[in-house]
C-alpha positions as semicolon CSV with decimal commas, in nm:
position;residue;x (nm);y (nm);z (nm)
1;X;12,984;5,818;-5,142
2;X;13,354;5,706;-5,164
3;X;13,306;5,512;-4,842
4;X;13,612;5,353;-4,669
5;X;13,393;5,090;-4,497
6;X;13,048;4,921;-4,512
7;X;12,912;4,802;-4,179
8;X;12,624;4,549;-4,176
9;X;12,467;4,313;-3,924
10;X;12,417;3,941;-3,967
11;X;12,108;3,733;-3,877
12;X;12,335;3,424;-3,860
13;X;12,141;3,179;-4,095
14;X;12,446;2,956;-4,098
15;X;12,616;2,806;-4,396
16;X;12,326;2,597;-4,539
17;X;12,071;2,868;-4,475
18;X;12,283;3,121;-4,641
19;X;12,332;2,902;-4,950
20;X;11,958;2,833;-4,975
21;X;11,819;3,174;-4,866
22;X;12,098;3,407;-4,987
23;X;12,276;3,644;-4,756
24;X;12,290;4,023;-4,780
25;X;12,612;4,023;-4,577
26;X;12,772;3,760;-4,810
27;X;12,671;3,941;-5,119
28;X;12,820;4,264;-4,983
29;X;13,145;4,089;-4,917
30;X;13,138;3,955;-5,273
31;X;13,066;4,283;-5,444
32;X;13,157;4,578;-5,224
33;X;13,424;4,820;-5,351
34;X;13,562;4,872;-4,995
35;X;13,615;4,664;-4,687
36;X;13,300;4,513;-4,523
37;X;13,242;4,472;-4,148
38;X;12,985;4,209;-4,060
39;X;12,921;4,315;-3,697
40;X;12,831;4,056;-3,435
41;X;12,999;4,188;-3,128
42;X;12,938;4,534;-2,954
43;X;13,305;4,589;-2,868
44;X;13,655;4,558;-3,000
45;X;13,928;4,461;-2,756
46;X;14,082;4,160;-2,923
47;X;14,118;4,069;-3,292
48;X;14,262;3,788;-3,512
49;X;14,414;3,869;-3,840
50;X;14,426;3,560;-4,074
51;X;14,689;3,574;-4,354
52;X;14,762;3,357;-4,645
53;X;15,042;3,553;-4,809
54;X;14,808;3,678;-5,087
55;X;14,757;4,038;-5,209
56;X;14,428;4,067;-5,029
57;X;14,595;3,960;-4,702
58;X;14,853;4,222;-4,756
59;X;14,591;4,491;-4,790
60;X;14,418;4,359;-4,473
61;X;14,756;4,390;-4,294
62;X;14,804;4,747;-4,408
63;X;14,457;4,848;-4,295
64;X;14,517;4,719;-3,952
65;X;14,859;4,891;-3,937
66;X;14,722;5,226;-4,055
67;X;14,366;5,265;-3,918
68;X;14,381;5,453;-3,580
69;X;14,085;5,242;-3,444
70;X;14,308;4,939;-3,414
71;X;14,591;5,101;-3,205
72;X;14,429;4,984;-2,877
73;X;14,340;4,631;-3,001
74;X;14,531;4,327;-2,882
75;X;14,596;4,133;-3,204
76;X;14,688;3,783;-3,292
77;X;14,818;3,713;-3,645
78;X;14,764;3,365;-3,775
79;X;14,855;3,187;-4,088
80;X;14,738;2,837;-4,171
81;X;14,932;2,561;-4,336
82;X;14,641;2,369;-4,497
83;X;14,598;1,998;-4,508
84;X;14,873;1,806;-4,702
85;X;14,779;1,702;-5,053
86;X;14,682;1,340;-5,118
87;X;14,974;1,175;-5,312
88;X;14,804;0,838;-5,336
89;X;14,940;0,501;-5,235
90;X;15,200;0,260;-5,378
91;X;15,233;-0,122;-5,351
92;X;15,609;-0,101;-5,388
93;X;15,771;-0,018;-5,046
94;X;16,048;0,198;-5,200
95;X;15,795;0,413;-5,383
96;X;15,575;0,433;-5,071
97;X;15,868;0,563;-4,876
98;X;15,944;0,831;-5,139
99;X;15,580;0,939;-5,122
100;X;15,590;0,959;-4,747
101;X;15,914;1,170;-4,758
102;X;15,764;1,406;-5,026
103;X;15,450;1,447;-4,820
104;X;15,656;1,530;-4,510
105;X;15,862;1,772;-4,701
106;X;15,553;1,958;-4,835
107;X;15,399;1,978;-4,491
108;X;15,728;2,111;-4,344
109;X;15,759;2,375;-4,614
110;X;15,399;2,487;-4,561
111;X;15,444;2,522;-4,190
112;X;15,766;2,717;-4,233
113;X;15,602;2,949;-4,484
114;X;15,294;3,004;-4,254
115;X;15,526;3,089;-3,968
116;X;15,721;3,341;-4,173
117;X;15,403;3,506;-4,309
118;X;15,262;3,538;-3,953
119;X;15,605;3,657;-3,805
120;X;15,672;3,916;-4,069
121;X;15,318;4,054;-4,037
122;X;15,353;4,073;-3,665
123;X;15,676;4,264;-3,693
124;X;15,499;4,520;-3,928
125;X;15,214;4,559;-3,682
126;X;15,445;4,591;-3,387
127;X;15,631;4,863;-3,561
128;X;15,296;5,054;-3,589
129;X;15,250;5,034;-3,221
130;X;15,010;4,747;-3,194
131;X;15,026;4,476;-2,927
132;X;15,058;4,161;-3,138
133;X;15,153;3,788;-3,132
134;X;15,203;3,552;-3,423
135;X;15,089;3,186;-3,459
136;X;15,120;2,933;-3,741
137;X;14,833;2,689;-3,756
138;X;14,758;2,370;-3,949
139;X;14,452;2,204;-4,078
140;X;14,144;2,329;-4,272
141;X;14,201;2,701;-4,288
142;X;13,851;2,829;-4,217
143;X;13,803;2,586;-3,924
144;X;14,149;2,673;-3,779
145;X;14,077;3,051;-3,803
146;X;13,742;3,024;-3,631
147;X;13,892;2,788;-3,362
148;X;14,171;3,041;-3,301
149;X;13,932;3,329;-3,267
150;X;13,706;3,138;-3,029
151;X;14,014;3,024;-2,816
152;X;14,142;3,384;-2,800
153;X;13,809;3,534;-2,711
154;X;13,848;3,762;-3,022
155;X;13,580;4,023;-3,095
156;X;13,687;4,049;-3,461
157;X;13,838;3,831;-3,728
158;X;14,016;4,019;-4,023
159;X;14,095;3,859;-4,346
160;X;14,141;3,925;-4,713
161;X;13,940;3,806;-5,008
162;X;14,005;3,800;-5,385
163;X;13,628;3,845;-5,428
164;X;13,532;3,550;-5,626
165;X;13,162;3,546;-5,679
166;X;12,862;3,321;-5,782
167;X;12,926;2,980;-5,929
168;X;13,305;3,028;-5,913
169;X;13,298;3,072;-5,543
170;X;13,066;2,765;-5,497
171;X;13,290;2,555;-5,713
172;X;13,623;2,657;-5,548
173;X;13,501;2,699;-5,196
174;X;13,604;3,003;-4,985
175;X;13,771;3,036;-4,655
176;X;13,643;3,391;-4,636
177;X;13,286;3,271;-4,671
178;X;13,340;2,979;-4,435
179;X;13,474;3,211;-4,165
180;X;13,192;3,461;-4,230
181;X;12,933;3,198;-4,167
182;X;13,093;3,004;-3,881
183;X;13,259;3,280;-3,667
184;X;13,084;3,405;-3,356
185;X;13,298;3,716;-3,369
186;X;13,248;4,004;-3,609
187;X;13,432;3,962;-3,938
188;X;13,614;4,235;-4,138
189;X;13,679;4,142;-4,504
190;X;13,925;4,336;-4,717
191;X;13,941;4,295;-5,092
192;X;14,262;4,305;-5,302
193;X;14,290;4,608;-5,530
194;X;14,434;4,574;-5,882
195;X;14,814;4,567;-5,884
196;X;14,860;4,491;-5,516
197;X;15,126;4,234;-5,414
198;X;15,132;3,948;-5,179
199;X;15,316;3,857;-4,853
200;X;15,506;3,550;-4,973
201;X;15,840;3,465;-4,831
202;X;15,996;3,582;-5,151
203;X;15,880;3,927;-5,113
204;X;15,620;3,950;-5,384
205;X;15,461;3,610;-5,430
206;X;15,175;3,438;-5,252
207;X;15,141;3,086;-5,112
208;X;15,045;2,917;-5,439
209;X;15,358;2,717;-5,422
210;X;15,190;2,486;-5,182
211;X;14,824;2,559;-5,200
212;X;14,574;2,778;-5,378
213;X;14,494;3,108;-5,211
214;X;14,219;3,063;-4,952
215;X;13,952;3,210;-5,175
């Protein structure tokens, strides 16, 4: 049909139930050739756009900026600086101090990058006539996104996905799938198309300098 969007409901089995029973909505998110809306709310007044600087996130941003249905939505753009990596411990005080400094530097860099991704995206959306605010969050990305949506009273969470499937997704984990199962709001998932570029601070790279893409 050349559809621009697939809309599906969700019975809300939860994470464990979906892993055991399977989930039509999750399978659609994995395999659909177009964006998928998992509908849980009857209206659309507030939305949260979650970005990680990836190509898929860039396409989610452009969808919100160009689809007329989002013109009247109050939007919050969030980007999450994930948990700091574990660098281990050292018995030598001088080495321990260097590890602490490196960890603090990584955390600061991640927060700055997240703020820039969110702020740049908010500027793009504001230019399209959308009421928008930007926020940089820290912590586990899926949990932080769901918490932000709940705190904002959002009707919709929008995020990108690289579309990992099957055992690859189970092995790597997925922020997209985590949000899909945990959010009380509707969830709109946008896949990256071949050749698309990311939203990194450098203009064409994603956030892999300090963490893997959320998917």
